[in-house]
């Protein structure tokens, strides 16, 4: 039977099931659910009709109550709106579970971008040897971060998992019970999680999803691409930030970092223990059974915190011995299961995930100066007394050759002491869980070579002395920093001591680029183009010095701003950019949406692996022509000018502060990190965290970070009768095509009818029109550029999924805007924030954030 189109599969397996199960949810025998479920469709219809008639949210809400609930008191009306919010949150969960259950049906698990497809195409082109050679070096690392874009508490995540399974099995009785459970389970967190809580919630994915999906992928590569032979390279691994990322998060302490590393260790041992228990039932042969029993006992000791002498090396050697005996004496019975466990041990060691430490360069400078002052004051000869007055070049020379040890009792500042203790903790983790457990330190907001050398010196003085087993990864974020990055790295590569350190680390240098702040700082096109050019220049300078550069992308940077297809981005890079490793951060609801189930995790990992490999072994010339580069640079600069002027508009910050949900993010209790960096009372652009910044535009349904400036840049070419130049760029550059396709997704998730009332606002009306006009221009010219009749024309299933999600949350968005408008009216009346009415509407805004963010799945 022929495979049906993806859109048909989506409609049959997702949309139809959602309509059926949603109707069951509406009829559950709980008064509040039944009444709410009956009224919500009427409110939804009122919203749709109202926006079609260009009515504002206040009018829409008032019309609904007047038409359907005229007898309700004002208090009762407010209660119903809150019940709508709670109900819609659960509809989003239901849709998530249905989409997760249908994932392997809607997405072709053997289609383009999967390993099976990659293998078949390389065999057809007689390139299997090339693929094997490449896989011996190539790596993919996804790094889980604790950035707060995930609003589901653990109890709800559990329900989603169970509901997904029940839907897949069409178990109506179980679905009914789970929907009832969902209706009664609170979604709201009454207190902020600690960084350890965040780590534990993400370790759930490692334990229940990644352990299996990574193993399955690695087993497939070994069996089908390497014909069962041992592969030295791990190919896929996991990075981990919760508990290690202290940039802007004062709650991440050295104790938490150590506890998270220990929890990762315990969890991987627990998974090995389960596998050994399963194997024990099968490996009941002579000379094997005793060995398996012994391993089981030792693993159990570790889980129960008893002393065990089991080391990683011994565990591997015992499993290898078991494998040899099975092959030699027992007809290779259950060999694939033994191999599979060996592969997992190879992938995860005793650490499970690579715990990164991250801190801001400005904080490091503060800590470093504290050390220098304390040492000089104590009479130590480590630093000369005139150190602070030396030039940057002279300081770097001293830091390169640094020797000695810091007595931490000399340090009086508590924050500095915590930072230095963390460096000691890295060494402790390496000694207990292995070097891979914590061997990378990211410096965010890195601007100079001195920033790197200050950390280099601190690590040596505090913990590592003559043997620094930590990689230092500078993160260049702003447009200016990206432009300066090659010069900074040249300075480091030509520093004899730093070069010697790199040699001891395999002549590899990790560089992180852009992260979330790149787009916030430079706008969509410029951020992406600046990162692309920085990667080219950094590749050139690294190759010149014999260094293999590893680029680590923040998902908020080029790969997926606007919620786009990350793997398309990696498949579009040319030969001028080093691509032997793909590393990127995955955060918030992107973890649960792209990697939350075994199928989605496996599929998206395979897409990442294939895209990175295909870029290198394909004969297609992905390099940009000089003419294309010229057009791309010009587009980026025009877009940057437009975005910079927009950002400098006197209403930019006030608009976000008064017309968006920005200030309500801090009240959601979803993340341990403060919602802004500085301590200033007012809102300062530099202090804005990228996620609340992007999220606020998303809540307004004005996805500025994904399109602003694109339309104006394209319009210049239309007005100059040179539009054919950008059309040529779109047709011949995969990189530009990917950028435009990702921008289309941002535009698809925009809905300006929601905030059209702002056009009449005496203070912000003109500013709203600037955003709306840029949206209209971007949409019109992107359609002209692509030749499409509608946005995302070539992604019908993705477009349909967005449409259903946007439809589900339409009433939620309406309620949120209604509440924001009420707050503005109360503020004009001079009502204080602690006034009862003000508190109710502020709570309404905060509560409505949850469902909106969860529905958008990859908003940040």
CSV table of C-alpha atoms in Angstrom, one decimal, residues 395-702:
chain,number,residue,atom,x,y,z
A,395,UNK,CA,49.4,40.7,31.9
A,396,UNK,CA,48.8,37.9,29.4
A,397,UNK,CA,52.5,37.1,29.5
A,398,UNK,CA,52.4,36.7,33.3
A,399,UNK,CA,49.2,34.6,33.2
A,400,UNK,CA,50.7,32.3,30.6
A,401,UNK,CA,53.6,31.3,32.8
A,402,UNK,CA,51.7,31.3,36.1
A,403,UNK,CA,52.9,28.9,38.8
A,404,UNK,CA,52.0,28.4,42.4
A,405,UNK,CA,49.0,27.9,44.5
A,406,UNK,CA,46.3,30.1,46.1
A,407,UNK,CA,45.5,29.7,49.7
A,408,UNK,CA,41.7,30.1,49.6
A,409,UNK,CA,41.6,31.3,53.2
A,410,UNK,CA,43.0,34.6,51.9
A,411,UNK,CA,39.8,35.2,49.9
A,412,UNK,CA,37.2,37.1,51.8
A,413,UNK,CA,34.5,37.7,49.2
A,414,UNK,CA,31.9,35.0,49.3
A,415,UNK,CA,31.1,35.1,45.6
A,416,UNK,CA,34.7,34.8,44.6
A,417,UNK,CA,35.2,32.0,47.0
A,418,UNK,CA,32.3,30.1,45.5
A,419,UNK,CA,33.8,30.5,42.0
A,420,UNK,CA,37.2,29.2,43.1
A,421,UNK,CA,35.6,26.3,45.0
A,422,UNK,CA,33.8,25.4,41.8
A,423,UNK,CA,37.2,25.0,40.1
A,424,UNK,CA,38.2,22.6,42.9
A,425,UNK,CA,34.9,20.8,42.4
A,426,UNK,CA,35.7,20.2,38.7
A,427,UNK,CA,38.8,18.3,39.7
A,428,UNK,CA,36.9,16.3,42.3
A,429,UNK,CA,34.3,15.3,39.7
A,430,UNK,CA,37.0,14.2,37.3
A,431,UNK,CA,38.7,12.1,40.0
A,432,UNK,CA,35.4,10.3,40.9
A,433,UNK,CA,33.5,10.1,37.6
A,434,UNK,CA,36.3,10.4,35.0
A,435,UNK,CA,37.7,13.3,33.1
A,436,UNK,CA,34.8,13.5,30.6
A,437,UNK,CA,32.4,14.1,33.5
A,438,UNK,CA,33.4,17.8,33.8
A,439,UNK,CA,36.1,19.0,31.4
A,440,UNK,CA,34.8,22.2,29.8
A,441,UNK,CA,34.5,25.7,31.0
A,442,UNK,CA,32.5,28.2,28.9
A,443,UNK,CA,33.3,32.0,29.2
A,444,UNK,CA,30.2,33.9,28.2
A,445,UNK,CA,30.5,37.5,26.9
A,446,UNK,CA,34.1,36.7,26.0
A,447,UNK,CA,35.7,39.8,24.4
A,448,UNK,CA,39.5,39.5,24.7
A,449,UNK,CA,42.3,37.0,25.0
A,450,UNK,CA,42.8,38.3,28.5
A,451,UNK,CA,39.4,36.9,29.4
A,452,UNK,CA,40.6,33.5,28.5
A,453,UNK,CA,44.0,33.8,30.1
A,454,UNK,CA,42.4,35.0,33.4
A,455,UNK,CA,40.4,31.7,33.6
A,456,UNK,CA,43.5,29.7,32.4
A,457,UNK,CA,45.5,31.1,35.3
A,458,UNK,CA,42.7,30.7,37.9
A,459,UNK,CA,42.2,27.1,37.1
A,460,UNK,CA,45.9,26.4,37.4
A,461,UNK,CA,46.4,28.3,40.6
A,462,UNK,CA,43.4,26.9,42.3
A,463,UNK,CA,43.2,23.2,41.3
A,464,UNK,CA,45.1,22.0,38.3
A,465,UNK,CA,48.6,23.4,38.7
A,466,UNK,CA,50.9,21.6,36.1
A,467,UNK,CA,48.2,19.5,34.4
A,468,UNK,CA,45.1,21.5,33.2
A,469,UNK,CA,42.6,18.8,32.1
A,470,UNK,CA,39.9,21.4,31.3
A,471,UNK,CA,39.0,22.9,27.9
A,472,UNK,CA,38.3,26.6,27.9
A,473,UNK,CA,35.6,27.6,25.5
A,474,UNK,CA,35.1,31.3,24.8
A,475,UNK,CA,31.6,32.4,23.9
A,476,UNK,CA,31.4,35.4,21.5
A,477,UNK,CA,27.9,36.8,21.6
A,478,UNK,CA,27.4,40.3,20.2
A,479,UNK,CA,28.0,41.4,16.6
A,480,UNK,CA,31.2,43.3,17.7
A,481,UNK,CA,32.6,40.3,19.6
A,482,UNK,CA,31.9,38.0,16.7
A,483,UNK,CA,33.9,40.4,14.4
A,484,UNK,CA,36.8,40.5,16.9
A,485,UNK,CA,36.8,36.7,17.6
A,486,UNK,CA,39.4,35.7,14.9
A,487,UNK,CA,41.9,38.3,16.3
A,488,UNK,CA,41.3,37.1,19.9
A,489,UNK,CA,41.9,33.4,18.8
A,490,UNK,CA,45.0,34.4,16.8
A,491,UNK,CA,46.5,35.9,19.9
A,492,UNK,CA,45.7,32.8,21.9
A,493,UNK,CA,47.0,30.4,19.2
A,494,UNK,CA,50.3,32.3,19.0
A,495,UNK,CA,50.8,32.3,22.8
A,496,UNK,CA,53.4,29.5,23.4
A,497,UNK,CA,51.9,28.3,26.7
A,498,UNK,CA,48.3,28.3,25.5
A,499,UNK,CA,49.4,26.5,22.4
A,500,UNK,CA,51.1,23.9,24.5
A,501,UNK,CA,47.9,23.5,26.6
A,502,UNK,CA,45.9,23.0,23.3
A,503,UNK,CA,48.5,20.4,22.2
A,504,UNK,CA,47.9,18.5,25.4
A,505,UNK,CA,44.1,18.6,24.6
A,506,UNK,CA,44.5,17.1,21.2
A,507,UNK,CA,45.0,20.4,19.4
A,508,UNK,CA,41.2,21.0,19.6
A,509,UNK,CA,39.6,24.3,20.5
A,510,UNK,CA,35.9,24.7,21.3
A,511,UNK,CA,34.4,28.1,20.4
A,512,UNK,CA,30.8,29.0,21.2
A,513,UNK,CA,29.1,31.6,18.9
A,514,UNK,CA,26.1,33.8,19.1
A,515,UNK,CA,23.9,31.9,21.6
A,516,UNK,CA,20.6,33.7,22.3
A,517,UNK,CA,22.0,37.2,22.6
A,518,UNK,CA,23.3,37.3,19.0
A,519,UNK,CA,19.8,37.8,17.6
A,520,UNK,CA,18.8,40.1,20.4
A,521,UNK,CA,21.8,42.3,19.7
A,522,UNK,CA,22.0,42.2,15.9
A,523,UNK,CA,18.6,41.2,14.5
A,524,UNK,CA,17.9,38.1,12.5
A,525,UNK,CA,19.9,38.4,9.3
A,526,UNK,CA,22.9,40.1,10.7
A,527,UNK,CA,23.2,37.7,13.7
A,528,UNK,CA,23.2,34.7,11.4
A,529,UNK,CA,25.5,36.2,8.8
A,530,UNK,CA,27.9,37.6,11.4
A,531,UNK,CA,28.1,34.1,12.9
A,532,UNK,CA,28.6,32.5,9.5
A,533,UNK,CA,31.5,34.9,8.7
A,534,UNK,CA,33.0,34.5,12.1
A,535,UNK,CA,33.0,30.7,11.6
A,536,UNK,CA,34.7,31.1,8.3
A,537,UNK,CA,37.4,33.4,9.7
A,538,UNK,CA,37.9,31.2,12.8
A,539,UNK,CA,38.2,28.1,10.6
A,540,UNK,CA,40.9,29.8,8.6
A,541,UNK,CA,42.9,31.0,11.6
A,542,UNK,CA,42.5,27.7,13.3
A,543,UNK,CA,43.6,25.7,10.3
A,544,UNK,CA,46.6,28.0,9.8
A,545,UNK,CA,47.8,27.1,13.3
A,546,UNK,CA,47.0,23.4,13.0
A,547,UNK,CA,44.1,23.6,15.4
A,548,UNK,CA,40.8,21.7,14.9
A,549,UNK,CA,38.1,24.2,15.8
A,550,UNK,CA,34.8,22.8,17.2
A,551,UNK,CA,31.9,25.2,16.9
A,552,UNK,CA,29.3,25.1,19.6
A,553,UNK,CA,26.0,26.8,18.7
A,554,UNK,CA,23.4,28.1,21.0
A,555,UNK,CA,20.1,27.1,19.6
A,556,UNK,CA,19.0,30.7,20.1
A,557,UNK,CA,21.6,31.6,17.5
A,558,UNK,CA,21.7,30.6,13.8
A,559,UNK,CA,20.5,27.0,13.9
A,560,UNK,CA,16.9,27.6,14.9
A,561,UNK,CA,15.8,31.1,15.7
A,562,UNK,CA,12.2,31.2,14.9
A,563,UNK,CA,11.8,27.6,15.7
A,564,UNK,CA,13.2,26.4,12.4
A,565,UNK,CA,14.7,23.2,11.2
A,566,UNK,CA,18.1,22.9,13.0
A,567,UNK,CA,19.4,20.1,10.7
A,568,UNK,CA,18.7,22.1,7.6
A,569,UNK,CA,21.0,24.8,9.0
A,570,UNK,CA,23.9,22.2,9.4
A,571,UNK,CA,23.3,20.7,6.0
A,572,UNK,CA,23.7,24.2,4.4
A,573,UNK,CA,27.3,24.9,5.6
A,574,UNK,CA,30.0,25.0,3.0
A,575,UNK,CA,33.7,23.8,3.0
A,576,UNK,CA,35.0,27.0,4.4
A,577,UNK,CA,33.5,26.1,7.9
A,578,UNK,CA,34.9,23.4,10.1
A,579,UNK,CA,32.2,20.8,10.7
A,580,UNK,CA,33.7,17.7,12.1
A,581,UNK,CA,31.6,18.2,15.2
A,582,UNK,CA,28.1,19.5,15.6
A,583,UNK,CA,27.4,20.9,19.0
A,584,UNK,CA,24.3,22.9,20.0
A,585,UNK,CA,22.2,23.7,23.1
A,586,UNK,CA,18.7,22.3,23.5
A,587,UNK,CA,16.5,24.0,26.0
A,588,UNK,CA,13.1,24.1,27.6
A,589,UNK,CA,10.2,22.7,25.7
A,590,UNK,CA,12.5,22.0,22.7
A,591,UNK,CA,13.9,19.1,24.8
A,592,UNK,CA,10.4,17.6,25.3
A,593,UNK,CA,9.1,18.4,21.8
A,594,UNK,CA,12.2,17.3,19.7
A,595,UNK,CA,13.7,14.7,22.1
A,596,UNK,CA,10.9,13.8,24.6
A,597,UNK,CA,10.1,10.4,23.2
A,598,UNK,CA,12.3,7.5,21.9
A,599,UNK,CA,11.0,8.0,18.4
A,600,UNK,CA,11.4,11.8,18.2
A,601,UNK,CA,14.8,11.7,20.0
A,602,UNK,CA,16.1,9.0,17.6
A,603,UNK,CA,14.7,10.8,14.5
A,604,UNK,CA,16.0,14.3,15.4
A,605,UNK,CA,19.4,12.9,16.4
A,606,UNK,CA,19.7,11.0,13.1
A,607,UNK,CA,18.7,14.2,11.2
A,608,UNK,CA,21.5,16.0,13.0
A,609,UNK,CA,24.1,13.3,12.4
A,610,UNK,CA,23.1,13.0,8.7
A,611,UNK,CA,23.0,16.7,8.0
A,612,UNK,CA,26.5,17.2,9.5
A,613,UNK,CA,27.9,14.2,7.5
A,614,UNK,CA,26.1,15.0,4.3
A,615,UNK,CA,27.6,18.4,4.2
A,616,UNK,CA,31.1,16.9,4.1
A,617,UNK,CA,30.7,13.8,1.9
A,618,UNK,CA,28.3,15.3,-0.6
A,619,UNK,CA,29.7,16.4,-4.0
A,620,UNK,CA,27.4,19.4,-4.0
A,621,UNK,CA,29.4,22.7,-3.9
A,622,UNK,CA,27.9,24.6,-0.9
A,623,UNK,CA,30.5,27.5,-1.1
A,624,UNK,CA,29.1,30.9,-1.7
A,625,UNK,CA,29.9,32.7,-4.9
A,626,UNK,CA,31.5,36.2,-4.6
A,627,UNK,CA,28.3,37.8,-6.0
A,628,UNK,CA,26.1,35.9,-3.5
A,629,UNK,CA,28.4,37.0,-0.6
A,630,UNK,CA,28.1,40.6,-1.7
A,631,UNK,CA,24.3,40.4,-1.7
A,632,UNK,CA,24.2,38.5,1.6
A,633,UNK,CA,26.5,41.1,3.3
A,634,UNK,CA,24.4,43.9,1.9
A,635,UNK,CA,21.1,42.3,3.1
A,636,UNK,CA,22.6,41.7,6.5
A,637,UNK,CA,23.8,45.3,6.8
A,638,UNK,CA,20.5,46.8,5.7
A,639,UNK,CA,18.6,44.5,8.0
A,640,UNK,CA,21.0,45.4,10.9
A,641,UNK,CA,20.5,49.2,10.3
A,642,UNK,CA,16.7,48.7,10.4
A,643,UNK,CA,16.8,46.6,13.5
A,644,UNK,CA,19.3,48.9,15.3
A,645,UNK,CA,17.1,51.9,14.5
A,646,UNK,CA,14.1,50.0,15.8
A,647,UNK,CA,15.9,49.0,19.0
A,648,UNK,CA,17.0,52.6,19.5
A,649,UNK,CA,13.4,53.9,19.2
A,650,UNK,CA,12.5,55.7,22.5
A,651,UNK,CA,9.4,53.4,22.8
A,652,UNK,CA,11.2,50.1,22.4
A,653,UNK,CA,11.9,49.4,26.1
A,654,UNK,CA,8.7,51.1,27.4
A,655,UNK,CA,6.6,49.0,24.9
A,656,UNK,CA,8.1,45.8,26.1
A,657,UNK,CA,7.7,46.9,29.7
A,658,UNK,CA,4.1,48.1,29.5
A,659,UNK,CA,2.5,46.3,26.5
A,660,UNK,CA,4.1,42.9,26.7
A,661,UNK,CA,4.4,40.1,29.3
A,662,UNK,CA,8.1,40.7,29.9
A,663,UNK,CA,7.9,41.6,33.6
A,664,UNK,CA,5.6,38.6,34.3
A,665,UNK,CA,8.2,36.0,33.3
A,666,UNK,CA,9.9,36.4,36.7
A,667,UNK,CA,6.6,35.4,38.5
A,668,UNK,CA,6.2,32.1,36.7
A,669,UNK,CA,8.5,30.1,39.0
A,670,UNK,CA,9.7,27.9,36.1
A,671,UNK,CA,13.4,28.6,36.4
A,672,UNK,CA,15.9,29.1,39.2
A,673,UNK,CA,17.6,32.0,37.3
A,674,UNK,CA,16.6,35.6,37.8
A,675,UNK,CA,14.8,37.0,34.7
A,676,UNK,CA,17.3,39.9,34.2
A,677,UNK,CA,21.1,40.2,34.7
A,678,UNK,CA,21.6,43.6,36.3
A,679,UNK,CA,20.3,45.0,39.6
A,680,UNK,CA,18.9,48.3,38.0
A,681,UNK,CA,15.3,49.2,39.0
A,682,UNK,CA,14.3,50.2,35.5
A,683,UNK,CA,14.5,48.0,32.4
A,684,UNK,CA,17.9,48.2,30.6
A,685,UNK,CA,18.3,46.5,27.2
A,686,UNK,CA,21.7,45.0,28.1
A,687,UNK,CA,20.3,43.4,31.2
A,688,UNK,CA,17.5,41.6,29.3
A,689,UNK,CA,17.8,37.9,29.2
A,690,UNK,CA,17.3,36.5,25.7
A,691,UNK,CA,14.5,34.0,26.6
A,692,UNK,CA,12.1,36.5,28.3
A,693,UNK,CA,12.9,38.9,25.5
A,694,UNK,CA,12.1,36.4,22.7
A,695,UNK,CA,9.2,34.9,24.7
A,696,UNK,CA,7.6,38.3,25.2
A,697,UNK,CA,7.5,38.9,21.5
A,698,UNK,CA,6.1,35.4,21.0
A,699,UNK,CA,3.3,36.0,23.6
A,700,UNK,CA,2.4,39.2,21.7
A,701,UNK,CA,2.3,37.1,18.5
A,702,UNK,CA,4.8,39.6,17.0
